[in-house]
PDB file of C-alpha atoms in Angstrom:
ATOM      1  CA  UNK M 403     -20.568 -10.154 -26.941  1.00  0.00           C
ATOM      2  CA  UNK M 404     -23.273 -12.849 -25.820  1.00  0.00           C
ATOM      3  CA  UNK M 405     -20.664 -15.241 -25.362  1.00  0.00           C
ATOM      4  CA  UNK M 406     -18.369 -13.242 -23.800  1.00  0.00           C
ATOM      5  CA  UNK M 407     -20.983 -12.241 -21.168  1.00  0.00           C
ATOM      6  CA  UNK M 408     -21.898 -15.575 -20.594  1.00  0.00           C
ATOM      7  CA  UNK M 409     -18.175 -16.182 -19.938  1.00  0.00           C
ATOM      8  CA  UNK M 410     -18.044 -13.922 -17.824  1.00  0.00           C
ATOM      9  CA  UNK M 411     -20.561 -14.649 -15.646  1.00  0.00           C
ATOM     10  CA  UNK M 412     -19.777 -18.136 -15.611  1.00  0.00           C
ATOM     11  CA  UNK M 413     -16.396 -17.121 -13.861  1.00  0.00           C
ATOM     12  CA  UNK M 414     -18.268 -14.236 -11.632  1.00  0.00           C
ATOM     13  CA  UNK M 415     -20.982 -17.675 -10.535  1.00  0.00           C
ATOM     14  CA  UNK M 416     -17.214 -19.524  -9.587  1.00  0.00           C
ATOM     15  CA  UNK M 417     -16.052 -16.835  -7.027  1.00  0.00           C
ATOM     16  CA  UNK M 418     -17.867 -17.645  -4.186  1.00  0.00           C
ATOM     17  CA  UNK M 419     -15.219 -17.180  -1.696  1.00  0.00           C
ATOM     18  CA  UNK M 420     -15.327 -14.445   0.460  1.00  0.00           C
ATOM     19  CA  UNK M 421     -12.073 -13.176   2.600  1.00  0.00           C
ATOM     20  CA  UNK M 422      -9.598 -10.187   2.790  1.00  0.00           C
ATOM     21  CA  UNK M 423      -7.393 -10.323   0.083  1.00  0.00           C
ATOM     22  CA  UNK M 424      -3.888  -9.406  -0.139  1.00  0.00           C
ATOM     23  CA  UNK M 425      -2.628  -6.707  -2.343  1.00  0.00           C
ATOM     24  CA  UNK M 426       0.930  -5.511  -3.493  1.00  0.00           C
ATOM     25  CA  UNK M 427       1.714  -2.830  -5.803  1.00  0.00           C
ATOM     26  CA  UNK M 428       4.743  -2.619  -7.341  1.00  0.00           C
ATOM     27  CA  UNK M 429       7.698  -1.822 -10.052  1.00  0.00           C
ATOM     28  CA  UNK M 430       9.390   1.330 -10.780  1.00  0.00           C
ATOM     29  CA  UNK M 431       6.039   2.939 -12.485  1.00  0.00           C
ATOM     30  CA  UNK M 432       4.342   5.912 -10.849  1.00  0.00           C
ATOM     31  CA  UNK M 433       0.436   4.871  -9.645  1.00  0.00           C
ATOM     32  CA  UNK M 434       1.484   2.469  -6.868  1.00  0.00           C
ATOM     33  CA  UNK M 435       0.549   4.183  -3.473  1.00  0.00           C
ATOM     34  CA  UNK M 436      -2.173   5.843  -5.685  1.00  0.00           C
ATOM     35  CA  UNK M 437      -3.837   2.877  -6.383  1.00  0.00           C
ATOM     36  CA  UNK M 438      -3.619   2.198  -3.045  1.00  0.00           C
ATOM     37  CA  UNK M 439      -4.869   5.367  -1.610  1.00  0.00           C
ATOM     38  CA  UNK M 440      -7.970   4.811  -3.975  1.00  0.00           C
ATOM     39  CA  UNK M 441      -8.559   1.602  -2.507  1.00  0.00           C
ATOM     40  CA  UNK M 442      -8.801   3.488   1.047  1.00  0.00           C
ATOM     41  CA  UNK M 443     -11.182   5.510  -0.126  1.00  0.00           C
ATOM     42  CA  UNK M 444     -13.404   3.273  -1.727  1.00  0.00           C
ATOM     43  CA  UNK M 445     -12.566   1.309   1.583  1.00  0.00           C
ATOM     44  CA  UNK M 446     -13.827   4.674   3.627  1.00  0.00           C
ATOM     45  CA  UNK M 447     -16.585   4.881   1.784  1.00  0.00           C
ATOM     46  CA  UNK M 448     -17.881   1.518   1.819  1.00  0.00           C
ATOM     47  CA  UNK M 449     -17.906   2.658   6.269  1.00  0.00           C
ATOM     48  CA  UNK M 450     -14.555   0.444   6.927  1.00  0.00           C
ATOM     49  CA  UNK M 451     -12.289   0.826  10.275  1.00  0.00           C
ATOM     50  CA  UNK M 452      -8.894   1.930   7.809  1.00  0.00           C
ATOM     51  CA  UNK M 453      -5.560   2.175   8.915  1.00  0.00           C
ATOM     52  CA  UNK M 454      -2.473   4.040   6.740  1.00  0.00           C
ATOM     53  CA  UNK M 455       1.291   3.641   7.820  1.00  0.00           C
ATOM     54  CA  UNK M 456       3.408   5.188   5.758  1.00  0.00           C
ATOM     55  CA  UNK M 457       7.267   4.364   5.880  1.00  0.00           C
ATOM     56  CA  UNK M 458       9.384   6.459   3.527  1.00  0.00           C
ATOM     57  CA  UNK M 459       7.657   9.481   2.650  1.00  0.00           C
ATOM     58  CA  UNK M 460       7.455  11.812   5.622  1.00  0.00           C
ATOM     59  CA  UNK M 461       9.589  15.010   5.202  1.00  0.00           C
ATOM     60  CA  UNK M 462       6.890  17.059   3.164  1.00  0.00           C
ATOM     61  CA  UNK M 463       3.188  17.088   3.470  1.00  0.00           C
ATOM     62  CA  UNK M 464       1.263  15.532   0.467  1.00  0.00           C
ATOM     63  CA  UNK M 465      -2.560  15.890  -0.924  1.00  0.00           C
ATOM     64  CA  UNK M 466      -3.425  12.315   0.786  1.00  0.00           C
ATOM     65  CA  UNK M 467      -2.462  13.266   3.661  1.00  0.00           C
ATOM     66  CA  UNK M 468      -4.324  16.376   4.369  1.00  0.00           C
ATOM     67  CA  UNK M 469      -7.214  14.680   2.623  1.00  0.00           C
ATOM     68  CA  UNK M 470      -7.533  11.719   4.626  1.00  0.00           C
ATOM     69  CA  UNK M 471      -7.105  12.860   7.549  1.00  0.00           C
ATOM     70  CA  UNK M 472     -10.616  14.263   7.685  1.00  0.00           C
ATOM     71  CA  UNK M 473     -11.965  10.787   8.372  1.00  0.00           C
ATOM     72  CA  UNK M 474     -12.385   9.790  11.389  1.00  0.00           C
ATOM     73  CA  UNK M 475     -12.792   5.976  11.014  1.00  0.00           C
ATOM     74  CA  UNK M 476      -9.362   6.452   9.667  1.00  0.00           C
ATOM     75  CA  UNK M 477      -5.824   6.350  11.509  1.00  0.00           C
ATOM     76  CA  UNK M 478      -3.363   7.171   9.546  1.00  0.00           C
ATOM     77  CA  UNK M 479       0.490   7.722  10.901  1.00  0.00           C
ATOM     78  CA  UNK M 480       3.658   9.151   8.919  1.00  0.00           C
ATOM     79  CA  UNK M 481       6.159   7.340  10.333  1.00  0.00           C
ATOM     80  CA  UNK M 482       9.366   7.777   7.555  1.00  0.00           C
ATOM     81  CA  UNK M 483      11.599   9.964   7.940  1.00  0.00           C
ATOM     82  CA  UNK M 484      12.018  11.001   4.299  1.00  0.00           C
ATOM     83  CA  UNK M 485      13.207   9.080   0.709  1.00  0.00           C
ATOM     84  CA  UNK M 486      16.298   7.260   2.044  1.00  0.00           C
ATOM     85  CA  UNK M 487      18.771   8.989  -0.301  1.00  0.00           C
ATOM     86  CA  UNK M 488      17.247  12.100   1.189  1.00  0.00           C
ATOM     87  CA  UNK M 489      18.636  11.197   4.954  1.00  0.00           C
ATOM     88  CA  UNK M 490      22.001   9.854   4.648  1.00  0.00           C
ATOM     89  CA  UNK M 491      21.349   8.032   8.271  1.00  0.00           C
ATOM     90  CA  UNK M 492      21.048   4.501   7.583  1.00  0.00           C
ATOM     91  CA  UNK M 493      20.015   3.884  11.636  1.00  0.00           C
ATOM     92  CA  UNK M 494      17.744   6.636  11.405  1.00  0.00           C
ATOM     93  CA  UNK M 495      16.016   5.069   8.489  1.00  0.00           C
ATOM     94  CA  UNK M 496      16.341   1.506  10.610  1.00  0.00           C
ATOM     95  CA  UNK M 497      14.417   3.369  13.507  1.00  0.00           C
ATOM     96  CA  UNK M 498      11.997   4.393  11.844  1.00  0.00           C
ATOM     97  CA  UNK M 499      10.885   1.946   9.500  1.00  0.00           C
ATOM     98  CA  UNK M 500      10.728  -0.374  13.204  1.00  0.00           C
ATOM     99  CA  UNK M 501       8.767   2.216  14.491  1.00  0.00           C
ATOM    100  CA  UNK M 502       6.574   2.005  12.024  1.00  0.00           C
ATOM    101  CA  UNK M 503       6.154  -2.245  11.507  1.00  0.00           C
ATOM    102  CA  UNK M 504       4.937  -1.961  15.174  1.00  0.00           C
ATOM    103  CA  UNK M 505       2.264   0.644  14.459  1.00  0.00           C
ATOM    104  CA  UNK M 506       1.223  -1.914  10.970  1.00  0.00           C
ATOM    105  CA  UNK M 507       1.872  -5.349  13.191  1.00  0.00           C
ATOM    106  CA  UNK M 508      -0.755  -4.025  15.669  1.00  0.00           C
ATOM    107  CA  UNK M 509      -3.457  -2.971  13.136  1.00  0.00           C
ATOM    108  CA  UNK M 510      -3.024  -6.015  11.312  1.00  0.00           C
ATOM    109  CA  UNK M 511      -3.556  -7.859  14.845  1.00  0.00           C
ATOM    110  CA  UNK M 512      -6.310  -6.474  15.384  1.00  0.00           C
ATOM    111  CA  UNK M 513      -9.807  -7.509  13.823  1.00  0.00           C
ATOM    112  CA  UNK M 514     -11.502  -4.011  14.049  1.00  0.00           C
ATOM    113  CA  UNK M 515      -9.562  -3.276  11.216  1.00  0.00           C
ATOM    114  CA  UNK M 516     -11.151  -3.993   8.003  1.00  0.00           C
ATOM    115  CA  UNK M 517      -8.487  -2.395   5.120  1.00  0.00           C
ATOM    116  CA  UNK M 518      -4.614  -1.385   6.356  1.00  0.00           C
ATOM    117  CA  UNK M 519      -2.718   0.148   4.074  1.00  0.00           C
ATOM    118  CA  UNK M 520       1.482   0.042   4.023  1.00  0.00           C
ATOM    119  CA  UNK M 521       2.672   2.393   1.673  1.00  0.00           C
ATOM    120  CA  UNK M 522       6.293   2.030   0.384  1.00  0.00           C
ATOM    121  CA  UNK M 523       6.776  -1.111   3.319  1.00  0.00           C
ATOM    122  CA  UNK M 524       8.148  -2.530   0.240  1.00  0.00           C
ATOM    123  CA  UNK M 525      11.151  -0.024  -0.320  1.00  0.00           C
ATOM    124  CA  UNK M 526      11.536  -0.676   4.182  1.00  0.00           C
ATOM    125  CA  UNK M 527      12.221  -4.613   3.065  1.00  0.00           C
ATOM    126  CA  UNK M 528      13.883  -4.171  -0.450  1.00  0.00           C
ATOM    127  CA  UNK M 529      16.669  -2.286   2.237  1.00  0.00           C
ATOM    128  CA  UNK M 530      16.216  -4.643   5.378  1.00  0.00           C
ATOM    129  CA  UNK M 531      14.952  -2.621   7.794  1.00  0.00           C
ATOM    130  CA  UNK M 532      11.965  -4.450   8.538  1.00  0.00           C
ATOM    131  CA  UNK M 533      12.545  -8.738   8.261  1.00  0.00           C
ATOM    132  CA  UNK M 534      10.437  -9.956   5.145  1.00  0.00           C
ATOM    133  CA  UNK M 535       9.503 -13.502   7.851  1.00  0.00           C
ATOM    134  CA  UNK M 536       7.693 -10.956  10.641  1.00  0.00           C
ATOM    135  CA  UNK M 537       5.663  -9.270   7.302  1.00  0.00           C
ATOM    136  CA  UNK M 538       4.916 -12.727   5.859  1.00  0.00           C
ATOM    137  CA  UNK M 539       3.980 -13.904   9.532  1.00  0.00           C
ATOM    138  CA  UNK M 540       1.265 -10.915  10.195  1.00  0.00           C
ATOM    139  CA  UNK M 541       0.311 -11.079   6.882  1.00  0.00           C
ATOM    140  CA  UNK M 542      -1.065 -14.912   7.086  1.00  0.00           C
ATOM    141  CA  UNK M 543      -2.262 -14.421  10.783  1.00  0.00           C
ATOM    142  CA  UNK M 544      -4.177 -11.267  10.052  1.00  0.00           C
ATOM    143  CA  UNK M 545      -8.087 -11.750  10.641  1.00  0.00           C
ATOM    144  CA  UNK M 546      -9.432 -13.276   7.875  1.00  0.00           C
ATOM    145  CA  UNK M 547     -11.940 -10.314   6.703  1.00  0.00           C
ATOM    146  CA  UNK M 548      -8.870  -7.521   6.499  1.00  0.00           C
ATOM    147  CA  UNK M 549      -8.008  -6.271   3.278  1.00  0.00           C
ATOM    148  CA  UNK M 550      -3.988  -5.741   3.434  1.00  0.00           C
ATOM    149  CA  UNK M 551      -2.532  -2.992   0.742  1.00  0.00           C
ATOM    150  CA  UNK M 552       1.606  -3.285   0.511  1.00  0.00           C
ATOM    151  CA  UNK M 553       3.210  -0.602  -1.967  1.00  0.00           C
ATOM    152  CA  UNK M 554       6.449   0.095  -2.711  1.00  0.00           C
ATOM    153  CA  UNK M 555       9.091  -0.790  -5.917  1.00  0.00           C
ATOM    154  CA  UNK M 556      10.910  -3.816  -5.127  1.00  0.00           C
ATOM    155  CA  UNK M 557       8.531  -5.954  -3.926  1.00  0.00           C
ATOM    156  CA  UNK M 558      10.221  -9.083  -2.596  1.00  0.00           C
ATOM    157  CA  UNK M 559       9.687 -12.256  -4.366  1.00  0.00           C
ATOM    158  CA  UNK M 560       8.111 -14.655  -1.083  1.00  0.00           C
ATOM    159  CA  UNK M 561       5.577 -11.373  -0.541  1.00  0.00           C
ATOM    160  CA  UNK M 562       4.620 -11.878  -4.439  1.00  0.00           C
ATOM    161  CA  UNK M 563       4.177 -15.292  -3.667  1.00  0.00           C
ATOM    162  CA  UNK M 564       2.001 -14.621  -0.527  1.00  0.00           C
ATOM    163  CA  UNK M 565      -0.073 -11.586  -2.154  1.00  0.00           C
ATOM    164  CA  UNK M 566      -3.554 -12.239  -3.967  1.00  0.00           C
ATOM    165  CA  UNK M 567      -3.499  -9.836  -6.424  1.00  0.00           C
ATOM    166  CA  UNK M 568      -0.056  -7.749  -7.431  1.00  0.00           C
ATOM    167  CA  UNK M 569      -0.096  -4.927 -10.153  1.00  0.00           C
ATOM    168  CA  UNK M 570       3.459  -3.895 -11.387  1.00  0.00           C
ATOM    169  CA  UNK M 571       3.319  -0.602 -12.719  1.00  0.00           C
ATOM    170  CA  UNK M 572       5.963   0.145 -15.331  1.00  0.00           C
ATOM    171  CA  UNK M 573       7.223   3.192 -16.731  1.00  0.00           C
ATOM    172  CA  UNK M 574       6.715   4.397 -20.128  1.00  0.00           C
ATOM    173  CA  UNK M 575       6.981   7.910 -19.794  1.00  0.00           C
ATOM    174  CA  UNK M 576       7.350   9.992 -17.148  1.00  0.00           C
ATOM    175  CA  UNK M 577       7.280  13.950 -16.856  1.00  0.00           C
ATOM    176  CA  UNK M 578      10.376  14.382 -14.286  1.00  0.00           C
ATOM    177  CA  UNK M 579      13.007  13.328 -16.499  1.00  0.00           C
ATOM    178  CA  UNK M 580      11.322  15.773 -18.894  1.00  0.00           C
ATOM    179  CA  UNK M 581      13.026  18.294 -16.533  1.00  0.00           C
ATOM    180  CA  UNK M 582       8.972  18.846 -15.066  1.00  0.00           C
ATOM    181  CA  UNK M 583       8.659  19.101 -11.165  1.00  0.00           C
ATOM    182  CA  UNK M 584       6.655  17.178  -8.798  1.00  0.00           C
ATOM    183  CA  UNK M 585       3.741  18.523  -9.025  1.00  0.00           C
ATOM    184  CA  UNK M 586       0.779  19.353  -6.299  1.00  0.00           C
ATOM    185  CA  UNK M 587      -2.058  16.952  -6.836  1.00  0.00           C
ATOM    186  CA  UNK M 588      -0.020  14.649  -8.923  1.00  0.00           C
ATOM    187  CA  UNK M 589       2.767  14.092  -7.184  1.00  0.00           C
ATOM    188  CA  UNK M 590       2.311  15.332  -3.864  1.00  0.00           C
TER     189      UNK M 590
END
């Protein structure tokens, strides 16, 4: 264990560099937008300016939600319009995902903001409604102390590329196809 410390804090001494960091969550795995949603409140609780978009989920209410939106060094917007299977209106789902980039473009533009989080953005390129280029554009311009959350299966491989840390989450078991429903304070 000596050594291993030592090892460690031989690579802890190395990281001296201090800047927002890039994060992407993805993979068909549940724990994605929860990780993310943990990182906001560690984020809120460290006193950061936070900003939530979300752009698929957005036709029920869920625990983060109403729990976030207590805080008021938070803004946090719904802007989907439900899981796109769920609409059936491909220009509906275009809208709104647009609708939404503008709302995560501006917060990203804007230095007062020290953690955004895009939850499922990924799912909103995977299907083309927002261009991968303007993401990868306001990603890199960003000011330099913002911490940047993307979630979402399907993360795109240039976003990988761009990202500083990226957790796939894989699934190994999982309750629904047990027949078990989603579930308050699991799920929703």
């Amino acid at each position: 264990m000596q050594r291993k410390k030592e090892l460690i804090d031989r690579k802890i001494a190395k990281a001296t560099i201090e800047r927002g960091v890039l994060v992407v969550n993805t993979g068909n795995g549940k724990g994605k937008s929860s990780s993310g949603f943990g990182m906001l409140a560690r984020s809120l609780g460290h006193g950061f300016k936070c900003g939530v978009v979300q752009f698929i989920k957005g036709s029920f209410s869920t625990g983060e939600e109403a729990f976030f939106r207590r805080f008021e060094e938070l803004e946090y917007h719904v802007m989907g319009e439900g899981f796109t299977w769920e609409t059936q209106d491909k220009q509906r789902d275009i809208a709104a995902a647009q609708a939404a980039w503008a709302i995560s473009a501006k917060m990203m533009s804007d230095e007062a903001y020290d953690f955004v989080l895009l939850d499922e953005l990924n799912i909103a390129l995977a299907h083309r409604y927002v261009a991968l280029d303007d993401v990868l554009a306001a990603v890199a311009a960003r000011p330099p102390r913002q911490h940047v959350v993307i979630t979402g299966r399907g993360a795109p491989d240039a976003l990988i590329e761009a990202a500083d840390t990226v957790t796939e989450m894989r699934v190994i078991k999982h309750a629904f196809k047990a027949g078990i429903k989603a579930q308050q304070g699991i799920e929703l």
